[in-house]
Amino acid sequence: MGENKMKLNYDIVVIGGGPAGLAAAISAYDNGARDILVIEREKRLGGILRQCIHNGFGLTRFKESLSGPEYSARFIEELKKREIDVALETTVLSLTQDKKVQVINEQGVFTISAKAVILAMGCRERSRGALNIPGSRPAGIYSAGTAQKYINLNGYMPGKRVVILGSGDIGLIMARRMTLEGAKVLAVSEIMPYSSGLKRNIVQCLNDFDIPLYLSHTITEIRGDKRVTGVTISQVDENKRPIKGTEKHFECDTILFSVGLIPENEITKSANIPLSPRTRGAVVYQNRETLVDGIFACGNTIQVHDLVDFVSEESEIAGKAAATYILEGAKEKDSVATINGNNIGYVLPHRIDKNQKGHVKLFFRVTSTFRNCVINVVSGGEVIASKKRNIAVPGEMETLILTQDKIALLSDDITVELKEGV
């Protein structure tokens, strides 16, 4: 691995040195590409996993429970075994459709020409500014990921008495983390009638520490001048409006927001790559090529995954496809769209190219909690794939395999839909 080595021309440029970018670069190399650059804006490779010191990573891929740094270290070691250039502390400013990558680092501003580009920038936390919460804006308000970075990487404790808004996985994990560091987590408030996190995190991070989860509740007031001194949460109705008389008051010095993640898409937008209105990531085919030839995307850049194991799996698809593009050139496509039907939030990939060989794994999320349900994939009025679920929840990704023989027969777009009570 050529660390902090960068030319101005490459076959493949990978934007992002987290779990997605690492897996994509290794896969591209192993599938025949040789002239590869990984660009990472931080001082070290590993991405967000560097601050995820809890275990539970790698259960699917490695059949063992690893911490985030341990999981990423395995890919970093594999990268070092290959002749792949890495540019650290280098930020991508823009990308063009003809695959010109403008970057900046301490040495200046450069434009790198690539034959193929893989977008692997990860995701970002939703901003608190999008939430309408009355009250003052004192110190002590953090996103859950920022608090995680302060504790796990910088050694700072954000506060002692904590209320968390949102039951995303990062928020749940931080409820446990702050408790273990001596803080008192008073409550987790979730505006939806269900948790947006994994069931295992609710059990291990809340139930095991007797931290209450208030579903269908949101923060309705923040109190404090220079520092947060308290919050009020209230129950909400079916229209998410606070119900008078349901207020609960907590004295606290810290509020964490865990209100969802969205794909990091500024670079994607700079290249005018079409985005999905559902995921807000790039629209992609099953090989993770975007609608711009030779530009691929993978990992949380196109959909927010539950497990990093699936990020690695998806990124290897993109890496292989980028290598094939370099070695064999662009190929004609014959595609159909995937559509989210009843009770389905989104479906990925967004398009299926019938000219590509192999089975396709569909990823999708349901819109609410459903029991005794069946999920069907329908095309031309025919059910071409199906599975039954005792329970399906929005916080856990669903998958379903479309076999190659079914794909070859597609003539219409396909719709994924859920029927309850079957």
mmCIF file with all atom_site columns, N, CA and C in Angstrom, residues 204-250:
data_model
loop_
_atom_site.group_PDB
_atom_site.id
_atom_site.type_symbol
_atom_site.label_atom_id
_atom_site.label_alt_id
_atom_site.label_comp_id
_atom_site.label_asym_id
_atom_site.label_entity_id
_atom_site.label_seq_id
_atom_site.pdbx_PDB_ins_code
_atom_site.Cartn_x
_atom_site.Cartn_y
_atom_site.Cartn_z
_atom_site.occupancy
_atom_site.B_iso_or_equiv
_atom_site.pdbx_formal_charge
_atom_site.auth_seq_id
_atom_site.auth_comp_id
_atom_site.auth_asym_id
_atom_site.auth_atom_id
_atom_site.pdbx_PDB_model_num
ATOM 1   N N  . GLN A 1 204 ? -30.038 -4.847 24.883 1.00 0.00 ? 204 GLN A N  1
ATOM 2   C CA . GLN A 1 204 ? -28.712 -4.765 25.501 1.00 0.00 ? 204 GLN A CA 1
ATOM 3   C C  . GLN A 1 204 ? -28.363 -3.374 26.007 1.00 0.00 ? 204 GLN A C  1
ATOM 4   N N  . CYS A 1 205 ? -28.923 -2.335 25.388 1.00 0.00 ? 205 CYS A N  1
ATOM 5   C CA . CYS A 1 205 ? -28.523 -0.970 25.742 1.00 0.00 ? 205 CYS A CA 1
ATOM 6   C C  . CYS A 1 205 ? -29.530 -0.251 26.626 1.00 0.00 ? 205 CYS A C  1
ATOM 7   N N  . LEU A 1 206 ? -30.806 -0.633 26.555 1.00 0.00 ? 206 LEU A N  1
ATOM 8   C CA . LEU A 1 206 ? -31.815 0.011  27.395 1.00 0.00 ? 206 LEU A CA 1
ATOM 9   C C  . LEU A 1 206 ? -32.319 -0.921 28.488 1.00 0.00 ? 206 LEU A C  1
ATOM 10  N N  . ASN A 1 207 ? -32.896 -2.050 28.090 1.00 0.00 ? 207 ASN A N  1
ATOM 11  C CA . ASN A 1 207 ? -33.509 -2.953 29.070 1.00 0.00 ? 207 ASN A CA 1
ATOM 12  C C  . ASN A 1 207 ? -32.508 -3.426 30.118 1.00 0.00 ? 207 ASN A C  1
ATOM 13  N N  . ASP A 1 208 ? -31.305 -3.772 29.676 1.00 0.00 ? 208 ASP A N  1
ATOM 14  C CA . ASP A 1 208 ? -30.298 -4.292 30.607 1.00 0.00 ? 208 ASP A CA 1
ATOM 15  C C  . ASP A 1 208 ? -29.844 -3.253 31.632 1.00 0.00 ? 208 ASP A C  1
ATOM 16  N N  . PHE A 1 209 ? -30.112 -1.965 31.331 1.00 0.00 ? 209 PHE A N  1
ATOM 17  C CA . PHE A 1 209 ? -29.678 -0.900 32.248 1.00 0.00 ? 209 PHE A CA 1
ATOM 18  C C  . PHE A 1 209 ? -30.877 -0.135 32.824 1.00 0.00 ? 209 PHE A C  1
ATOM 19  N N  . ASP A 1 210 ? -32.063 -0.696 32.652 1.00 0.00 ? 210 ASP A N  1
ATOM 20  C CA . ASP A 1 210 ? -33.284 -0.087 33.198 1.00 0.00 ? 210 ASP A CA 1
ATOM 21  C C  . ASP A 1 210 ? -33.477 1.355  32.742 1.00 0.00 ? 210 ASP A C  1
ATOM 22  N N  . ILE A 1 211 ? -33.165 1.602  31.481 1.00 0.00 ? 211 ILE A N  1
ATOM 23  C CA . ILE A 1 211 ? -33.369 2.935  30.901 1.00 0.00 ? 211 ILE A CA 1
ATOM 24  C C  . ILE A 1 211 ? -34.723 2.932  30.194 1.00 0.00 ? 211 ILE A C  1
ATOM 25  N N  . PRO A 1 212 ? -35.636 3.815  30.582 1.00 0.00 ? 212 PRO A N  1
ATOM 26  C CA . PRO A 1 212 ? -36.983 3.788  29.989 1.00 0.00 ? 212 PRO A CA 1
ATOM 27  C C  . PRO A 1 212 ? -37.003 4.308  28.546 1.00 0.00 ? 212 PRO A C  1
ATOM 28  N N  . LEU A 1 213 ? -37.807 3.671  27.709 1.00 0.00 ? 213 LEU A N  1
ATOM 29  C CA . LEU A 1 213 ? -38.038 4.099  26.334 1.00 0.00 ? 213 LEU A CA 1
ATOM 30  C C  . LEU A 1 213 ? -39.487 4.550  26.225 1.00 0.00 ? 213 LEU A C  1
ATOM 31  N N  . TYR A 1 214 ? -39.681 5.805  25.883 1.00 0.00 ? 214 TYR A N  1
ATOM 32  C CA . TYR A 1 214 ? -41.022 6.358  25.736 1.00 0.00 ? 214 TYR A CA 1
ATOM 33  C C  . TYR A 1 214 ? -41.354 6.467  24.251 1.00 0.00 ? 214 TYR A C  1
ATOM 34  N N  . LEU A 1 215 ? -42.153 5.515  23.744 1.00 0.00 ? 215 LEU A N  1
ATOM 35  C CA . LEU A 1 215 ? -42.586 5.558  22.354 1.00 0.00 ? 215 LEU A CA 1
ATOM 36  C C  . LEU A 1 215 ? -43.708 6.573  22.204 1.00 0.00 ? 215 LEU A C  1
ATOM 37  N N  . SER A 1 216 ? -43.874 7.099  20.992 1.00 0.00 ? 216 SER A N  1
ATOM 38  C CA . SER A 1 216 ? -44.886 8.130  20.702 1.00 0.00 ? 216 SER A CA 1
ATOM 39  C C  . SER A 1 216 ? -44.731 9.327  21.636 1.00 0.00 ? 216 SER A C  1
ATOM 40  N N  . HIS A 1 217 ? -43.482 9.687  21.917 1.00 0.00 ? 217 HIS A N  1
ATOM 41  C CA . HIS A 1 217 ? -43.169 10.862 22.733 1.00 0.00 ? 217 HIS A CA 1
ATOM 42  C C  . HIS A 1 217 ? -42.089 11.688 22.033 1.00 0.00 ? 217 HIS A C  1
ATOM 43  N N  . THR A 1 218 ? -42.117 12.984 22.260 1.00 0.00 ? 218 THR A N  1
ATOM 44  C CA . THR A 1 218 ? -41.066 13.838 21.738 1.00 0.00 ? 218 THR A CA 1
ATOM 45  C C  . THR A 1 218 ? -40.769 14.957 22.732 1.00 0.00 ? 218 THR A C  1
ATOM 46  N N  . ILE A 1 219 ? -39.639 15.634 22.548 1.00 0.00 ? 219 ILE A N  1
ATOM 47  C CA . ILE A 1 219 ? -39.292 16.764 23.398 1.00 0.00 ? 219 ILE A CA 1
ATOM 48  C C  . ILE A 1 219 ? -40.139 17.970 22.989 1.00 0.00 ? 219 ILE A C  1
ATOM 49  N N  . THR A 1 220 ? -40.795 18.571 23.954 1.00 0.00 ? 220 THR A N  1
ATOM 50  C CA . THR A 1 220 ? -41.640 19.738 23.682 1.00 0.00 ? 220 THR A CA 1
ATOM 51  C C  . THR A 1 220 ? -41.099 21.023 24.307 1.00 0.00 ? 220 THR A C  1
ATOM 52  N N  . GLU A 1 221 ? -40.064 20.921 25.104 1.00 0.00 ? 221 GLU A N  1
ATOM 53  C CA . GLU A 1 221 ? -39.426 22.132 25.634 1.00 0.00 ? 221 GLU A CA 1
ATOM 54  C C  . GLU A 1 221 ? -38.020 21.814 26.100 1.00 0.00 ? 221 GLU A C  1
ATOM 55  N N  . ILE A 1 222 ? -37.108 22.728 25.792 1.00 0.00 ? 222 ILE A N  1
ATOM 56  C CA . ILE A 1 222 ? -35.738 22.664 26.298 1.00 0.00 ? 222 ILE A CA 1
ATOM 57  C C  . ILE A 1 222 ? -35.535 23.856 27.216 1.00 0.00 ? 222 ILE A C  1
ATOM 58  N N  . ARG A 1 223 ? -35.049 23.603 28.411 1.00 0.00 ? 223 ARG A N  1
ATOM 59  C CA . ARG A 1 223 ? -34.846 24.688 29.376 1.00 0.00 ? 223 ARG A CA 1
ATOM 60  C C  . ARG A 1 223 ? -33.354 24.877 29.648 1.00 0.00 ? 223 ARG A C  1
ATOM 61  N N  . GLY A 1 224 ? -33.015 26.099 29.949 1.00 0.00 ? 224 GLY A N  1
ATOM 62  C CA . GLY A 1 224 ? -31.629 26.416 30.265 1.00 0.00 ? 224 GLY A CA 1
ATOM 63  C C  . GLY A 1 224 ? -31.184 27.697 29.598 1.00 0.00 ? 224 GLY A C  1
ATOM 64  N N  . ASP A 1 225 ? -30.188 28.342 30.192 1.00 0.00 ? 225 ASP A N  1
ATOM 65  C CA . ASP A 1 225 ? -29.644 29.591 29.634 1.00 0.00 ? 225 ASP A CA 1
ATOM 66  C C  . ASP A 1 225 ? -28.294 29.298 28.984 1.00 0.00 ? 225 ASP A C  1
ATOM 67  N N  . LYS A 1 226 ? -27.250 29.245 29.807 1.00 0.00 ? 226 LYS A N  1
ATOM 68  C CA . LYS A 1 226 ? -25.938 28.926 29.252 1.00 0.00 ? 226 LYS A CA 1
ATOM 69  C C  . LYS A 1 226 ? -25.776 27.426 29.023 1.00 0.00 ? 226 LYS A C  1
ATOM 70  N N  . ARG A 1 227 ? -26.430 26.635 29.877 1.00 0.00 ? 227 ARG A N  1
ATOM 71  C CA . ARG A 1 227 ? -26.335 25.182 29.791 1.00 0.00 ? 227 ARG A CA 1
ATOM 72  C C  . ARG A 1 227 ? -27.725 24.596 29.953 1.00 0.00 ? 227 ARG A C  1
ATOM 73  N N  . VAL A 1 228 ? -27.986 23.481 29.322 1.00 0.00 ? 228 VAL A N  1
ATOM 74  C CA . VAL A 1 228 ? -29.260 22.795 29.481 1.00 0.00 ? 228 VAL A CA 1
ATOM 75  C C  . VAL A 1 228 ? -29.492 22.491 30.957 1.00 0.00 ? 228 VAL A C  1
ATOM 76  N N  . THR A 1 229 ? -30.705 22.803 31.434 1.00 0.00 ? 229 THR A N  1
ATOM 77  C CA . THR A 1 229 ? -31.055 22.473 32.813 1.00 0.00 ? 229 THR A CA 1
ATOM 78  C C  . THR A 1 229 ? -32.214 21.484 32.899 1.00 0.00 ? 229 THR A C  1
ATOM 79  N N  . GLY A 1 230 ? -32.920 21.286 31.785 1.00 0.00 ? 230 GLY A N  1
ATOM 80  C CA . GLY A 1 230 ? -34.022 20.342 31.813 1.00 0.00 ? 230 GLY A CA 1
ATOM 81  C C  . GLY A 1 230 ? -34.756 20.282 30.488 1.00 0.00 ? 230 GLY A C  1
ATOM 82  N N  . VAL A 1 231 ? -35.584 19.251 30.346 1.00 0.00 ? 231 VAL A N  1
ATOM 83  C CA . VAL A 1 231 ? -36.418 19.107 29.157 1.00 0.00 ? 231 VAL A CA 1
ATOM 84  C C  . VAL A 1 231 ? -37.791 18.615 29.596 1.00 0.00 ? 231 VAL A C  1
ATOM 85  N N  . THR A 1 232 ? -38.743 18.848 28.712 1.00 0.00 ? 232 THR A N  1
ATOM 86  C CA . THR A 1 232 ? -40.085 18.293 28.873 1.00 0.00 ? 232 THR A CA 1
ATOM 87  C C  . THR A 1 232 ? -40.382 17.437 27.658 1.00 0.00 ? 232 THR A C  1
ATOM 88  N N  . ILE A 1 233 ? -40.865 16.220 27.901 1.00 0.00 ? 233 ILE A N  1
ATOM 89  C CA . ILE A 1 233 ? -41.315 15.394 26.794 1.00 0.00 ? 233 ILE A CA 1
ATOM 90  C C  . ILE A 1 233 ? -42.821 15.189 26.937 1.00 0.00 ? 233 ILE A C  1
ATOM 91  N N  . SER A 1 234 ? -43.482 15.027 25.791 1.00 0.00 ? 234 SER A N  1
ATOM 92  C CA . SER A 1 234 ? -44.932 14.842 25.782 1.00 0.00 ? 234 SER A CA 1
ATOM 93  C C  . SER A 1 234 ? -45.304 13.724 24.820 1.00 0.00 ? 234 SER A C  1
ATOM 94  N N  . GLN A 1 235 ? -46.383 13.060 25.129 1.00 0.00 ? 235 GLN A N  1
ATOM 95  C CA . GLN A 1 235 ? -46.916 12.059 24.216 1.00 0.00 ? 235 GLN A CA 1
ATOM 96  C C  . GLN A 1 235 ? -47.507 12.764 22.998 1.00 0.00 ? 235 GLN A C  1
ATOM 97  N N  . VAL A 1 236 ? -47.439 12.093 21.822 1.00 0.00 ? 236 VAL A N  1
ATOM 98  C CA . VAL A 1 236 ? -47.991 12.677 20.596 1.00 0.00 ? 236 VAL A CA 1
ATOM 99  C C  . VAL A 1 236 ? -49.136 11.812 20.083 1.00 0.00 ? 236 VAL A C  1
ATOM 100 N N  . ASP A 1 237 ? -50.033 12.450 19.322 1.00 0.00 ? 237 ASP A N  1
ATOM 101 C CA . ASP A 1 237 ? -51.140 11.699 18.739 1.00 0.00 ? 237 ASP A CA 1
ATOM 102 C C  . ASP A 1 237 ? -50.728 11.113 17.393 1.00 0.00 ? 237 ASP A C  1
ATOM 103 N N  . GLU A 1 238 ? -51.706 10.590 16.644 1.00 0.00 ? 238 GLU A N  1
ATOM 104 C CA . GLU A 1 238 ? -51.380 9.929  15.368 1.00 0.00 ? 238 GLU A CA 1
ATOM 105 C C  . GLU A 1 238 ? -50.832 10.897 14.332 1.00 0.00 ? 238 GLU A C  1
ATOM 106 N N  . ASN A 1 239 ? -51.046 12.202 14.555 1.00 0.00 ? 239 ASN A N  1
ATOM 107 C CA . ASN A 1 239 ? -50.501 13.230 13.660 1.00 0.00 ? 239 ASN A CA 1
ATOM 108 C C  . ASN A 1 239 ? -49.209 13.830 14.198 1.00 0.00 ? 239 ASN A C  1
ATOM 109 N N  . LYS A 1 240 ? -48.656 13.180 15.233 1.00 0.00 ? 240 LYS A N  1
ATOM 110 C CA . LYS A 1 240 ? -47.399 13.591 15.858 1.00 0.00 ? 240 LYS A CA 1
ATOM 111 C C  . LYS A 1 240 ? -47.497 14.960 16.535 1.00 0.00 ? 240 LYS A C  1
ATOM 112 N N  . ARG A 1 241 ? -48.699 15.314 16.975 1.00 0.00 ? 241 ARG A N  1
ATOM 113 C CA . ARG A 1 241 ? -48.900 16.558 17.706 1.00 0.00 ? 241 ARG A CA 1
ATOM 114 C C  . ARG A 1 241 ? -48.936 16.265 19.204 1.00 0.00 ? 241 ARG A C  1
ATOM 115 N N  . PRO A 1 242 ? -48.267 17.081 20.025 1.00 0.00 ? 242 PRO A N  1
ATOM 116 C CA . PRO A 1 242 ? -48.233 16.837 21.474 1.00 0.00 ? 242 PRO A CA 1
ATOM 117 C C  . PRO A 1 242 ? -49.629 16.844 22.081 1.00 0.00 ? 242 PRO A C  1
ATOM 118 N N  . ILE A 1 243 ? -49.854 15.947 23.018 1.00 0.00 ? 243 ILE A N  1
ATOM 119 C CA . ILE A 1 243 ? -51.126 15.837 23.721 1.00 0.00 ? 243 ILE A CA 1
ATOM 120 C C  . ILE A 1 243 ? -50.993 16.544 25.066 1.00 0.00 ? 243 ILE A C  1
ATOM 121 N N  . LYS A 1 244 ? -51.823 17.563 25.289 1.00 0.00 ? 244 LYS A N  1
ATOM 122 C CA . LYS A 1 244 ? -51.752 18.304 26.543 1.00 0.00 ? 244 LYS A CA 1
ATOM 123 C C  . LYS A 1 244 ? -52.083 17.395 27.732 1.00 0.00 ? 244 LYS A C  1
ATOM 124 N N  . GLY A 1 245 ? -51.369 17.609 28.821 1.00 0.00 ? 245 GLY A N  1
ATOM 125 C CA . GLY A 1 245 ? -51.601 16.817 30.016 1.00 0.00 ? 245 GLY A CA 1
ATOM 126 C C  . GLY A 1 245 ? -50.745 15.574 30.127 1.00 0.00 ? 245 GLY A C  1
ATOM 127 N N  . THR A 1 246 ? -49.903 15.322 29.086 1.00 0.00 ? 246 THR A N  1
ATOM 128 C CA . THR A 1 246 ? -49.044 14.118 29.107 1.00 0.00 ? 246 THR A CA 1
ATOM 129 C C  . THR A 1 246 ? -47.588 14.470 29.380 1.00 0.00 ? 246 THR A C  1
ATOM 130 N N  . GLU A 1 247 ? -47.326 15.731 29.771 1.00 0.00 ? 247 GLU A N  1
ATOM 131 C CA . GLU A 1 247 ? -45.941 16.180 29.913 1.00 0.00 ? 247 GLU A CA 1
ATOM 132 C C  . GLU A 1 247 ? -45.189 15.426 31.026 1.00 0.00 ? 247 GLU A C  1
ATOM 133 N N  . LYS A 1 248 ? -43.927 15.144 30.756 1.00 0.00 ? 248 LYS A N  1
ATOM 134 C CA . LYS A 1 248 ? -43.014 14.585 31.763 1.00 0.00 ? 248 LYS A CA 1
ATOM 135 C C  . LYS A 1 248 ? -41.787 15.492 31.797 1.00 0.00 ? 248 LYS A C  1
ATOM 136 N N  . HIS A 1 249 ? -41.349 15.885 32.991 1.00 0.00 ? 249 HIS A N  1
ATOM 137 C CA . HIS A 1 249 ? -40.236 16.824 33.132 1.00 0.00 ? 249 HIS A CA 1
ATOM 138 C C  . HIS A 1 249 ? -38.996 16.090 33.668 1.00 0.00 ? 249 HIS A C  1
ATOM 139 N N  . PHE A 1 250 ? -37.855 16.414 33.082 1.00 0.00 ? 250 PHE A N  1
ATOM 140 C CA . PHE A 1 250 ? -36.589 15.817 33.513 1.00 0.00 ? 250 PHE A CA 1
ATOM 141 C C  . PHE A 1 250 ? -35.565 16.919 33.717 1.00 0.00 ? 250 PHE A C  1
#
